[in-house]
Amino acid sequence: MHGTLRFRLTALFLAVVLVFGLVSIALAVRLFQDVTRSQSVEELEREAAGLADLYAESALRSSDEGARAPEFAADNLELATGDELFYVGASLFPGQRFGLTRLPRSALASVPLDRDELVTFEFTPPGEDRRLLAAAQPVQLVRGTEPFGWLIVAKPITELREQWLTLLGRLLLALAAGVALAALLFSWLSRRLTDPVLALTRATQDVAEGRYDVEVPATRGNDEISLLTERFARMVDRLAEGEQLKRSFLMSVSHELRTPLTAIRGHVEALREGIVTEPEHVEASLDVIAAETDRLERLVGDVLDLAKLQAHRFTVRHEEVDLGRVLEHAHGAFAEEARRREIDYRVEATDEPPVIVSDGDRVLQVISNLLSNAFHWTPDGGRIELRLASDNGRVRVDVVDSGPGISAPDRERIFEPFISRDADGTGLGLPIARELAVALGGDVELRSELGRGSRFRLTLPTRSVV
């Protein structure tokens, strides 16, 4: 459980939320501390200035009018403001109590009270262990004269600490609630993220065991996991198709090999058991055995060539190839058959046949396969043309026949192994021709109409593909 991707994703997300939450809380508390301290200092300074003026007026009135000192005013002022009041300096009301807690100057030895201005500071009252934040305002009976003393308004620093501790507690409570909600959200999100991955993992295990009828989860958008799922499904389909093609290929090879072997076995057993004794019959059986042996040899060779091509283990040479000579050679190989069957056999080439860089033997093999197919399907007295042209860095070799043509559904199927409309054919000539053309950097295209013949076009680059 702890090692699963879902757990790690959730833990990672929560750790990020927690870190950012704690950093945010620390910044918020620090900002709150600065704000509350600044507000408290402003409040203390304002109160100190006002109360100093109040006591200065009271002292002048007591001096001029003989009024009594406001002995109980200090308690009321502390109750109203919530702060503590202190006084340092000469008595404002000689011989009278005026309610302010007096501090010796030595208690504030480090505070610069010798200046004629308001001062803020921290101090610890004598005989106590609590720290106070204070503002001291000079009390002047007459503006511009030396102050009689300093009125000090103070509040415990613990009050400020209690404020930000309260805030901190509430922020931590909010963070805990946020982390809990984030855990639920991230758990749901991680499940949505990891469920397709787990399904793909199970499907991968099934594919590794050779089962291609796996259930791939449906995609849910255009994200990376959906793209991975889609491509995995496509890969499984291709693997299944490849497996089916492999089985079909093996079955077709077995069938094609069994046919000549059956004929050979039948004639051999007839000769061995003495069933065939007449010299002419023996000669005929031997001719059949020889013909079927040649057919079997061609079939095995074609299968090996096709397997090498499809496995990309086919060696292609790079040499200068005079296509004019290649076409002349290919034309000459079928000239006698054309004369014998009275086929109108022609070659049309450019004035200067191009020279390309390719594998001459393989180019000849492709053209020969196309010509063999054309002669096979062209009736006696028909027409076959071999054309050569070049432009834009590519050459075209067309083999045009007047055969029966090929229907639209069969135009691609004839390039598949062992697909042949002739019972005596192996169905490997055209697939080998196309695979060879692709290996040489080109292709074989077909254009055909039923009853109007076919045109096979070999396209090759003038420079060989390395």
CSV table of C-alpha atoms in Angstrom, one decimal:
chain,number,residue,atom,x,y,z
A,1,MET,CA,0.0,0.0,0.0
A,2,HIS,CA,2.7,2.5,1.0
A,3,GLY,CA,4.7,1.7,-2.1
A,4,THR,CA,1.9,2.2,-4.6
A,5,LEU,CA,1.8,5.1,-7.0
A,6,ARG,CA,-1.5,6.2,-5.6
A,7,PHE,CA,-0.2,6.5,-2.1
A,8,ARG,CA,3.0,8.3,-3.2
A,9,LEU,CA,1.0,10.8,-5.3
A,10,THR,CA,-1.4,11.5,-2.4
A,11,ALA,CA,1.4,11.8,0.1
A,12,LEU,CA,3.4,14.1,-2.2
A,13,PHE,CA,0.4,16.4,-2.8
A,14,LEU,CA,-0.4,16.5,0.9
A,15,ALA,CA,3.3,17.3,1.7
A,16,VAL,CA,3.2,20.1,-0.8
A,17,VAL,CA,0.0,21.5,0.6
A,18,LEU,CA,1.3,21.2,4.2
A,19,VAL,CA,4.6,22.9,3.4
A,20,PHE,CA,2.9,25.8,1.6
A,21,GLY,CA,0.3,26.0,4.4
A,22,LEU,CA,2.9,26.2,7.1
A,23,VAL,CA,4.9,28.7,5.2
A,24,SER,CA,1.7,30.8,4.6
A,25,ILE,CA,0.9,30.5,8.3
A,26,ALA,CA,4.4,31.6,9.3
A,27,LEU,CA,4.2,34.6,7.0
A,28,ALA,CA,0.7,35.5,8.2
A,29,VAL,CA,1.6,35.3,11.8
A,30,ARG,CA,4.7,37.3,11.2
A,31,LEU,CA,2.7,39.9,9.4
A,32,PHE,CA,0.1,39.9,12.1
A,33,GLN,CA,2.7,40.4,14.8
A,34,ASP,CA,4.1,43.4,12.9
A,35,VAL,CA,0.7,44.9,12.4
A,36,THR,CA,-0.5,44.3,16.0
A,37,ARG,CA,2.7,45.7,17.4
A,38,SER,CA,2.5,48.7,15.1
A,39,GLN,CA,-1.1,49.3,16.0
A,40,SER,CA,-0.4,48.9,19.7
A,41,VAL,CA,2.5,51.4,19.5
A,42,GLU,CA,0.4,53.9,17.7
A,43,GLU,CA,-2.4,53.4,20.3
A,44,LEU,CA,0.1,53.8,23.2
A,45,GLU,CA,1.6,56.9,21.6
A,46,ARG,CA,-1.8,58.5,21.1
A,47,GLU,CA,-2.9,57.7,24.6
A,48,ALA,CA,0.4,58.9,26.1
A,49,ALA,CA,0.2,62.2,24.3
A,50,GLY,CA,-3.4,62.8,25.3
A,51,LEU,CA,-3.0,61.8,28.9
A,52,ALA,CA,0.2,63.9,29.2
A,53,ASP,CA,-1.7,67.0,28.1
A,54,LEU,CA,-4.5,66.1,30.5
A,55,TYR,CA,-2.2,65.9,33.5
A,56,ALA,CA,-0.4,69.0,32.5
A,57,GLU,CA,-3.6,71.0,32.4
A,58,SER,CA,-4.6,69.4,35.8
A,59,ALA,CA,-1.2,70.4,37.3
A,60,LEU,CA,-1.6,74.0,36.0
A,61,ARG,CA,-5.1,74.2,37.4
A,62,SER,CA,-4.0,72.8,40.7
A,63,SER,CA,-1.2,75.4,40.9
A,64,ASP,CA,-3.3,78.4,39.8
A,65,GLU,CA,-6.6,77.5,41.4
A,66,GLY,CA,-5.5,75.3,44.3
A,67,ALA,CA,-7.5,72.4,42.9
A,68,ARG,CA,-6.8,68.9,44.3
A,69,ALA,CA,-4.9,66.4,42.3
A,70,PRO,CA,-7.0,63.8,40.4
A,71,GLU,CA,-6.0,61.0,42.7
A,72,PHE,CA,-8.6,58.5,41.4
A,73,ALA,CA,-8.4,59.5,37.8
A,74,ALA,CA,-5.5,57.0,37.1
A,75,ASP,CA,-7.5,54.0,38.0
A,76,ASN,CA,-10.4,55.1,35.8
A,77,LEU,CA,-8.1,55.8,32.9
A,78,GLU,CA,-6.4,52.4,33.2
A,79,LEU,CA,-9.9,50.8,33.3
A,80,ALA,CA,-11.0,52.8,30.3
A,81,THR,CA,-7.9,52.2,28.1
A,82,GLY,CA,-7.0,48.8,29.4
A,83,ASP,CA,-3.4,49.9,29.7
A,84,GLU,CA,-1.2,50.6,32.7
A,85,LEU,CA,0.0,54.2,33.6
A,86,PHE,CA,3.3,55.1,35.1
A,87,TYR,CA,5.1,58.3,35.8
A,88,VAL,CA,8.8,59.2,36.0
A,89,GLY,CA,10.1,62.6,37.2
A,90,ALA,CA,9.2,65.5,39.6
A,91,SER,CA,5.8,65.5,41.3
A,92,LEU,CA,3.1,67.3,39.3
A,93,PHE,CA,1.1,67.9,42.4
A,94,PRO,CA,3.5,68.7,45.3
A,95,GLY,CA,2.4,67.2,48.6
A,96,GLN,CA,-0.5,65.4,46.9
A,97,ARG,CA,-1.2,61.9,45.6
A,98,PHE,CA,-2.3,61.8,42.0
A,99,GLY,CA,-2.8,58.1,41.5
A,100,LEU,CA,-0.1,57.3,38.9
A,101,THR,CA,2.4,54.6,39.7
A,102,ARG,CA,5.8,56.3,40.0
A,103,LEU,CA,8.9,54.7,38.8
A,104,PRO,CA,12.5,55.7,39.7
A,105,ARG,CA,14.6,57.0,36.9
A,106,SER,CA,17.0,54.1,37.4
A,107,ALA,CA,14.2,51.6,36.3
A,108,LEU,CA,14.4,53.2,32.9
A,109,ALA,CA,18.1,53.8,32.8
A,110,SER,CA,18.5,52.5,29.2
A,111,VAL,CA,15.5,54.6,27.9
A,112,PRO,CA,16.5,58.0,26.5
A,113,LEU,CA,14.0,60.1,28.5
A,114,ASP,CA,16.3,63.1,28.3
A,115,ARG,CA,14.8,64.1,25.0
A,116,ASP,CA,11.9,66.4,24.6
A,117,GLU,CA,9.9,64.0,22.5
A,118,LEU,CA,7.7,60.9,22.7
A,119,VAL,CA,9.7,57.6,23.1
A,120,THR,CA,8.5,54.0,22.7
A,121,PHE,CA,10.4,51.1,24.4
A,122,GLU,CA,10.1,47.9,26.3
A,123,PHE,CA,10.9,47.5,30.0
A,124,THR,CA,10.3,45.4,33.1
A,125,PRO,CA,8.8,47.1,36.1
A,126,PRO,CA,10.9,46.9,39.3
A,127,GLY,CA,10.1,43.8,41.3
A,128,GLU,CA,8.2,42.1,38.5
A,129,ASP,CA,9.2,39.6,35.8
A,130,ARG,CA,6.7,40.7,33.1
A,131,ARG,CA,7.7,42.6,30.0
A,132,LEU,CA,5.8,45.7,29.0
A,133,LEU,CA,5.5,47.7,25.7
A,134,ALA,CA,5.4,51.4,26.6
A,135,ALA,CA,5.2,54.9,25.2
A,136,ALA,CA,6.6,57.8,27.3
A,137,GLN,CA,5.4,61.4,26.6
A,138,PRO,CA,7.1,64.3,28.3
A,139,VAL,CA,4.7,66.4,30.6
A,140,GLN,CA,5.3,70.1,30.0
A,141,LEU,CA,3.3,72.7,31.9
A,142,VAL,CA,4.3,75.2,29.3
A,143,ARG,CA,5.2,74.5,25.8
A,144,GLY,CA,8.9,74.7,25.1
A,145,THR,CA,10.0,74.4,28.7
A,146,GLU,CA,11.8,71.6,30.4
A,147,PRO,CA,9.4,68.7,31.2
A,148,PHE,CA,8.5,67.9,34.7
A,149,GLY,CA,8.5,64.2,34.0
A,150,TRP,CA,7.2,61.6,31.6
A,151,LEU,CA,3.8,60.0,31.5
A,152,ILE,CA,4.2,56.3,30.5
A,153,VAL,CA,1.4,54.3,29.0
A,154,ALA,CA,2.2,50.5,28.8
A,155,LYS,CA,0.6,47.2,28.1
A,156,PRO,CA,2.0,43.7,28.7
A,157,ILE,CA,3.7,42.1,25.7
A,158,THR,CA,1.9,38.9,26.6
A,159,GLU,CA,-1.3,40.5,25.4
A,160,LEU,CA,0.2,40.8,21.9
A,161,ARG,CA,1.5,37.2,22.1
A,162,GLU,CA,-2.0,36.0,23.1
A,163,GLN,CA,-3.5,37.7,20.0
A,164,TRP,CA,-1.1,36.1,17.5
A,165,LEU,CA,-1.3,32.8,19.4
A,166,THR,CA,-5.0,32.9,19.0
A,167,LEU,CA,-4.6,33.6,15.3
A,168,LEU,CA,-2.0,30.9,15.0
A,169,GLY,CA,-4.4,28.4,16.6
A,170,ARG,CA,-7.2,29.3,14.2
A,171,LEU,CA,-4.9,29.1,11.2
A,172,LEU,CA,-3.6,25.7,12.3
A,173,LEU,CA,-7.2,24.5,12.7
A,174,ALA,CA,-8.0,25.9,9.2
A,175,LEU,CA,-4.9,24.2,7.9
A,176,ALA,CA,-5.9,20.8,9.4
A,177,ALA,CA,-9.4,21.2,7.9
A,178,GLY,CA,-7.8,22.1,4.5
A,179,VAL,CA,-5.4,19.2,4.6
A,180,ALA,CA,-8.3,16.8,5.4
A,181,LEU,CA,-10.3,18.1,2.5
A,182,ALA,CA,-7.2,18.1,0.3
A,183,ALA,CA,-6.5,14.5,1.3
A,184,LEU,CA,-10.0,13.5,0.1
A,185,LEU,CA,-9.6,15.5,-3.1
A,186,PHE,CA,-6.2,14.2,-3.8
A,187,SER,CA,-7.2,10.6,-3.0
A,188,TRP,CA,-10.0,10.9,-5.6
A,189,LEU,CA,-7.7,12.6,-8.1
A,190,SER,CA,-4.9,10.0,-7.6
A,191,ARG,CA,-7.5,7.2,-8.0
A,192,ARG,CA,-8.6,8.8,-11.3
A,193,LEU,CA,-4.9,9.0,-12.4
A,194,THR,CA,-3.8,5.6,-11.2
A,195,ASP,CA,-6.8,3.5,-12.1
A,196,PRO,CA,-6.1,3.7,-15.9
A,197,VAL,CA,-2.4,3.0,-15.2
A,198,LEU,CA,-3.3,-0.1,-13.1
A,199,ALA,CA,-5.7,-1.2,-15.9
A,200,LEU,CA,-2.8,-0.8,-18.4
A,201,THR,CA,-0.5,-2.7,-16.1
A,202,ARG,CA,-2.9,-5.7,-16.0
A,203,ALA,CA,-3.4,-5.4,-19.8
A,204,THR,CA,0.3,-5.4,-20.3
A,205,GLN,CA,0.7,-8.5,-18.2
A,206,ASP,CA,-2.0,-10.2,-20.3
A,207,VAL,CA,-0.3,-9.2,-23.5
A,208,ALA,CA,3.1,-10.4,-22.2
A,209,GLU,CA,1.4,-13.8,-21.7
A,210,GLY,CA,0.2,-13.8,-25.3
A,211,ARG,CA,-3.4,-12.8,-24.7
A,212,TYR,CA,-4.4,-10.0,-27.0
A,213,ASP,CA,-8.2,-9.9,-26.2
A,214,VAL,CA,-7.5,-7.6,-23.3
A,215,GLU,CA,-9.8,-4.9,-22.0
A,216,VAL,CA,-8.2,-1.5,-22.4
A,217,PRO,CA,-9.8,1.3,-20.3
A,218,ALA,CA,-11.7,3.9,-22.3
A,219,THR,CA,-9.9,7.3,-22.8
A,220,ARG,CA,-11.2,10.3,-20.9
A,221,GLY,CA,-9.8,13.3,-22.8
A,222,ASN,CA,-6.5,14.4,-24.4
A,223,ASP,CA,-4.2,14.1,-21.4
A,224,GLU,CA,-1.0,12.0,-21.4
A,225,ILE,CA,-2.6,9.0,-19.8
A,226,SER,CA,-5.4,9.0,-22.3
A,227,LEU,CA,-2.8,9.3,-25.1
A,228,LEU,CA,-0.8,6.4,-23.6
A,229,THR,CA,-4.0,4.3,-23.3
A,230,GLU,CA,-5.0,5.0,-26.9
A,231,ARG,CA,-1.5,4.1,-28.2
A,232,PHE,CA,-1.4,1.0,-26.1
A,233,ALA,CA,-4.8,-0.1,-27.5
A,234,ARG,CA,-3.5,0.6,-31.0
A,235,MET,CA,-0.3,-1.4,-30.2
A,236,VAL,CA,-2.4,-4.4,-28.9
A,237,ASP,CA,-4.5,-4.3,-32.1
A,238,ARG,CA,-1.4,-4.4,-34.2
A,239,LEU,CA,0.1,-7.2,-32.2
A,240,ALA,CA,-3.1,-9.1,-32.5
A,241,GLU,CA,-3.2,-8.4,-36.2
A,242,GLY,CA,0.4,-9.4,-36.5
A,243,GLU,CA,-0.2,-12.6,-34.6
A,244,GLN,CA,-3.2,-13.4,-36.8
A,245,LEU,CA,-1.1,-12.7,-39.9
A,246,LYS,CA,1.7,-14.9,-38.6
A,247,ARG,CA,-0.7,-17.8,-38.0
A,248,SER,CA,-2.2,-17.2,-41.5
A,249,PHE,CA,1.3,-17.1,-42.9
A,250,LEU,CA,2.3,-20.3,-41.3
A,251,MET,CA,-0.9,-22.0,-42.4
A,252,SER,CA,-0.5,-20.8,-45.9
A,253,VAL,CA,3.2,-21.9,-46.0
A,254,SER,CA,2.2,-25.3,-44.7
A,255,HIS,CA,-0.6,-25.6,-47.3
A,256,GLU,CA,1.7,-24.4,-50.1
A,257,LEU,CA,4.5,-26.8,-49.0
A,258,ARG,CA,2.1,-29.7,-48.5
A,259,THR,CA,0.8,-29.5,-52.1
A,260,PRO,CA,4.0,-30.3,-54.0
A,261,LEU,CA,5.1,-32.7,-51.3
A,262,THR,CA,1.9,-34.6,-51.6
A,263,ALA,CA,2.4,-34.9,-55.4
A,264,ILE,CA,6.0,-35.9,-55.0
A,265,ARG,CA,5.1,-38.5,-52.3
A,266,GLY,CA,2.4,-40.0,-54.5
A,267,HIS,CA,4.6,-40.5,-57.6
A,268,VAL,CA,7.5,-41.8,-55.5
A,269,GLU,CA,5.2,-44.4,-53.8
A,270,ALA,CA,3.7,-45.3,-57.2
A,271,LEU,CA,7.2,-45.9,-58.6
A,272,ARG,CA,8.5,-47.7,-55.5
A,273,GLU,CA,5.5,-50.1,-55.3
A,274,GLY,CA,5.7,-50.8,-59.0
A,275,ILE,CA,2.3,-49.4,-59.8
A,276,VAL,CA,3.8,-47.4,-62.6
A,277,THR,CA,5.9,-49.6,-64.9
A,278,GLU,CA,5.4,-48.4,-68.4
A,279,PRO,CA,8.5,-46.4,-69.5
A,280,GLU,CA,6.4,-43.4,-70.7
A,281,HIS,CA,4.5,-43.4,-67.4
A,282,VAL,CA,7.7,-43.6,-65.4
A,283,GLU,CA,9.1,-40.7,-67.4
A,284,ALA,CA,5.9,-38.7,-66.8
A,285,SER,CA,6.1,-39.3,-63.0
A,286,LEU,CA,9.7,-38.3,-62.9
A,287,ASP,CA,8.8,-35.1,-64.8
A,288,VAL,CA,6.1,-34.3,-62.3
A,289,ILE,CA,8.5,-35.0,-59.4
A,290,ALA,CA,11.2,-32.7,-61.0
A,291,ALA,CA,8.6,-29.9,-61.7
A,292,GLU,CA,7.2,-30.1,-58.2
A,293,THR,CA,10.7,-30.1,-56.7
A,294,ASP,CA,11.5,-27.0,-58.7
A,295,ARG,CA,8.3,-25.4,-57.5
A,296,LEU,CA,9.1,-26.4,-53.9
A,297,GLU,CA,12.6,-24.9,-54.2
A,298,ARG,CA,11.2,-21.6,-55.6
A,299,LEU,CA,8.6,-21.5,-52.9
A,300,VAL,CA,11.2,-22.0,-50.1
A,301,GLY,CA,13.4,-19.4,-51.7
A,302,ASP,CA,10.6,-16.9,-52.0
A,303,VAL,CA,9.5,-17.5,-48.4
A,304,LEU,CA,13.0,-16.9,-47.1
A,305,ASP,CA,13.4,-13.7,-49.2
A,306,LEU,CA,10.0,-12.4,-47.9
A,307,ALA,CA,10.9,-13.2,-44.3
A,308,LYS,CA,14.3,-11.4,-44.7
A,309,LEU,CA,12.6,-8.4,-46.2
A,310,GLN,CA,9.9,-8.2,-43.5
A,311,ALA,CA,12.5,-8.6,-40.8
A,312,HIS,CA,14.7,-5.9,-42.3
A,313,ARG,CA,17.6,-8.3,-42.6
A,314,PHE,CA,17.9,-8.0,-46.3
A,315,THR,CA,21.2,-6.7,-47.6
A,316,VAL,CA,20.9,-3.9,-50.3
A,317,ARG,CA,23.9,-3.0,-52.3
A,318,HIS,CA,24.6,0.6,-53.4
A,319,GLU,CA,26.0,0.8,-56.9
A,320,GLU,CA,25.4,2.7,-60.2
A,321,VAL,CA,22.7,1.0,-62.1
A,322,ASP,CA,22.0,1.7,-65.8
A,323,LEU,CA,18.3,1.3,-66.0
A,324,GLY,CA,18.5,1.0,-69.8
A,325,ARG,CA,20.5,-2.2,-69.5
A,326,VAL,CA,18.3,-3.5,-66.7
A,327,LEU,CA,15.2,-3.0,-68.9
A,328,GLU,CA,17.0,-4.6,-71.9
A,329,HIS,CA,17.9,-7.6,-69.8
A,330,ALA,CA,14.3,-7.9,-68.3
A,331,HIS,CA,12.8,-7.5,-71.8
A,332,GLY,CA,15.1,-10.2,-73.3
A,333,ALA,CA,14.2,-12.7,-70.6
A,334,PHE,CA,10.5,-12.8,-71.8
A,335,ALA,CA,11.0,-12.1,-75.5
A,336,GLU,CA,10.9,-15.7,-76.5
A,337,GLU,CA,7.7,-16.3,-74.6
A,338,ALA,CA,6.1,-13.2,-76.2
A,339,ARG,CA,7.1,-14.4,-79.7
A,340,ARG,CA,5.7,-17.9,-79.0
A,341,ARG,CA,2.4,-16.6,-77.7
A,342,GLU,CA,2.2,-13.8,-80.3
A,343,ILE,CA,2.1,-11.1,-77.6
A,344,ASP,CA,2.7,-7.5,-78.7
A,345,TYR,CA,5.7,-6.9,-76.4
A,346,ARG,CA,7.2,-3.4,-76.4
A,347,VAL,CA,9.7,-1.2,-74.6
A,348,GLU,CA,9.3,2.5,-74.3
A,349,ALA,CA,12.2,4.4,-72.7
A,350,THR,CA,13.6,7.9,-72.7
A,351,ASP,CA,16.4,8.8,-75.1
A,352,GLU,CA,19.0,8.7,-72.4
A,353,PRO,CA,18.0,6.1,-69.8
A,354,PRO,CA,18.9,7.3,-66.3
A,355,VAL,CA,21.6,5.9,-64.1
A,356,ILE,CA,20.6,5.5,-60.5
A,357,VAL,CA,22.4,4.4,-57.3
A,358,SER,CA,20.7,1.3,-56.1
A,359,ASP,CA,21.0,-2.5,-56.1
A,360,GLY,CA,20.8,-3.6,-59.8
A,361,ASP,CA,20.0,-7.3,-59.1
A,362,ARG,CA,17.1,-6.4,-56.9
A,363,VAL,CA,15.8,-3.8,-59.3
A,364,LEU,CA,15.9,-6.5,-62.1
A,365,GLN,CA,14.2,-8.9,-59.7
A,366,VAL,CA,11.3,-6.5,-59.1
A,367,ILE,CA,10.8,-5.8,-62.8
A,368,SER,CA,11.0,-9.5,-63.6
A,369,ASN,CA,8.4,-10.3,-61.0
A,370,LEU,CA,6.1,-7.7,-62.5
A,371,LEU,CA,6.7,-8.9,-66.0
A,372,SER,CA,6.1,-12.6,-64.9
A,373,ASN,CA,2.8,-11.6,-63.4
A,374,ALA,CA,1.9,-9.7,-66.6
A,375,PHE,CA,2.7,-12.6,-68.9
A,376,HIS,CA,0.9,-15.0,-66.6
A,377,TRP,CA,-2.4,-13.1,-66.9
A,378,THR,CA,-2.1,-11.7,-70.5
A,379,PRO,CA,-3.9,-14.0,-73.0
A,380,ASP,CA,-2.1,-15.1,-76.2
A,381,GLY,CA,-2.2,-12.3,-78.8
A,382,GLY,CA,-2.4,-9.7,-76.1
A,383,ARG,CA,-0.2,-6.6,-75.4
A,384,ILE,CA,2.5,-5.9,-72.8
A,385,GLU,CA,4.4,-2.7,-72.5
A,386,LEU,CA,7.5,-1.9,-70.5
A,387,ARG,CA,7.9,1.9,-70.0
A,388,LEU,CA,10.7,3.9,-68.4
A,389,ALA,CA,10.6,7.6,-67.5
A,390,SER,CA,12.2,9.9,-64.9
A,391,ASP,CA,11.6,13.3,-63.3
A,392,ASN,CA,12.1,15.2,-60.1
A,393,GLY,CA,14.8,12.9,-58.8
A,394,ARG,CA,12.7,9.7,-59.2
A,395,VAL,CA,12.4,7.1,-62.0
A,396,ARG,CA,9.2,5.2,-63.0
A,397,VAL,CA,9.1,1.8,-64.6
A,398,ASP,CA,5.6,0.8,-65.8
A,399,VAL,CA,4.5,-2.7,-66.7
A,400,VAL,CA,1.2,-2.4,-68.6
A,401,ASP,CA,-0.7,-5.5,-69.7
A,402,SER,CA,-4.0,-6.2,-71.5
A,403,GLY,CA,-5.1,-8.9,-69.1
A,404,PRO,CA,-8.5,-9.3,-67.4
A,405,GLY,CA,-7.8,-6.6,-64.9
A,406,ILE,CA,-8.2,-6.7,-61.1
A,407,SER,CA,-11.3,-5.7,-59.0
A,408,ALA,CA,-11.1,-3.0,-56.5
A,409,PRO,CA,-11.3,-5.3,-53.4
A,410,ASP,CA,-8.4,-7.4,-54.7
A,411,ARG,CA,-6.0,-4.5,-55.6
A,412,GLU,CA,-4.4,-4.5,-52.2
A,413,ARG,CA,-4.9,-8.2,-51.3
A,414,ILE,CA,-2.7,-9.4,-54.2
A,415,PHE,CA,0.2,-7.8,-52.4
A,416,GLU,CA,-0.3,-10.1,-49.4
A,417,PRO,CA,1.6,-13.4,-49.2
A,418,PHE,CA,-0.1,-16.5,-50.6
A,419,ILE,CA,-3.0,-14.5,-52.1
A,420,SER,CA,-3.2,-15.6,-55.7
A,421,ARG,CA,-6.0,-16.0,-58.2
A,422,ASP,CA,-4.1,-18.8,-59.9
A,423,ALA,CA,-4.2,-22.3,-58.3
A,424,ASP,CA,-0.7,-23.0,-59.6
A,425,GLY,CA,0.9,-19.8,-58.2
A,426,THR,CA,2.5,-19.3,-54.9
A,427,GLY,CA,1.2,-15.7,-54.4
A,428,LEU,CA,4.6,-14.5,-53.4
A,429,GLY,CA,5.8,-12.7,-56.5
A,430,LEU,CA,4.0,-9.4,-56.0
A,431,PRO,CA,4.5,-9.2,-52.2
A,432,ILE,CA,8.3,-9.8,-52.8
A,433,ALA,CA,8.3,-7.1,-55.5
A,434,ARG,CA,6.7,-4.5,-53.3
A,435,GLU,CA,8.9,-5.4,-50.2
A,436,LEU,CA,12.0,-5.2,-52.4
A,437,ALA,CA,10.8,-1.8,-53.8
A,438,VAL,CA,10.3,-0.5,-50.3
A,439,ALA,CA,13.7,-1.7,-49.2
A,440,LEU,CA,15.2,0.2,-52.2
A,441,GLY,CA,13.4,3.4,-51.1
A,442,GLY,CA,10.6,3.2,-53.6
A,443,ASP,CA,7.2,1.5,-54.0
A,444,VAL,CA,5.0,-0.5,-56.3
A,445,GLU,CA,1.6,1.0,-57.3
A,446,LEU,CA,-1.3,-0.6,-59.1
A,447,ARG,CA,-3.9,0.9,-61.4
A,448,SER,CA,-6.4,-1.6,-62.9
A,449,GLU,CA,-9.9,-1.9,-64.3
A,450,LEU,CA,-11.8,-5.1,-64.9
A,451,GLY,CA,-11.7,-6.0,-68.6
A,452,ARG,CA,-9.2,-3.3,-69.5
A,453,GLY,CA,-5.9,-4.6,-68.1
A,454,SER,CA,-3.5,-3.4,-65.4
A,455,ARG,CA,-0.6,-1.1,-64.9
A,456,PHE,CA,2.0,-1.9,-62.2
A,457,ARG,CA,4.4,1.1,-61.6
A,458,LEU,CA,7.8,0.7,-59.9
A,459,THR,CA,9.0,4.1,-58.4
A,460,LEU,CA,12.6,4.4,-57.3
A,461,PRO,CA,14.7,7.3,-56.1
A,462,THR,CA,17.8,8.2,-58.3
A,463,ARG,CA,19.9,8.0,-55.1
A,464,SER,CA,19.8,4.9,-53.0
A,465,VAL,CA,18.4,5.1,-49.5
A,466,VAL,CA,21.2,4.3,-46.9
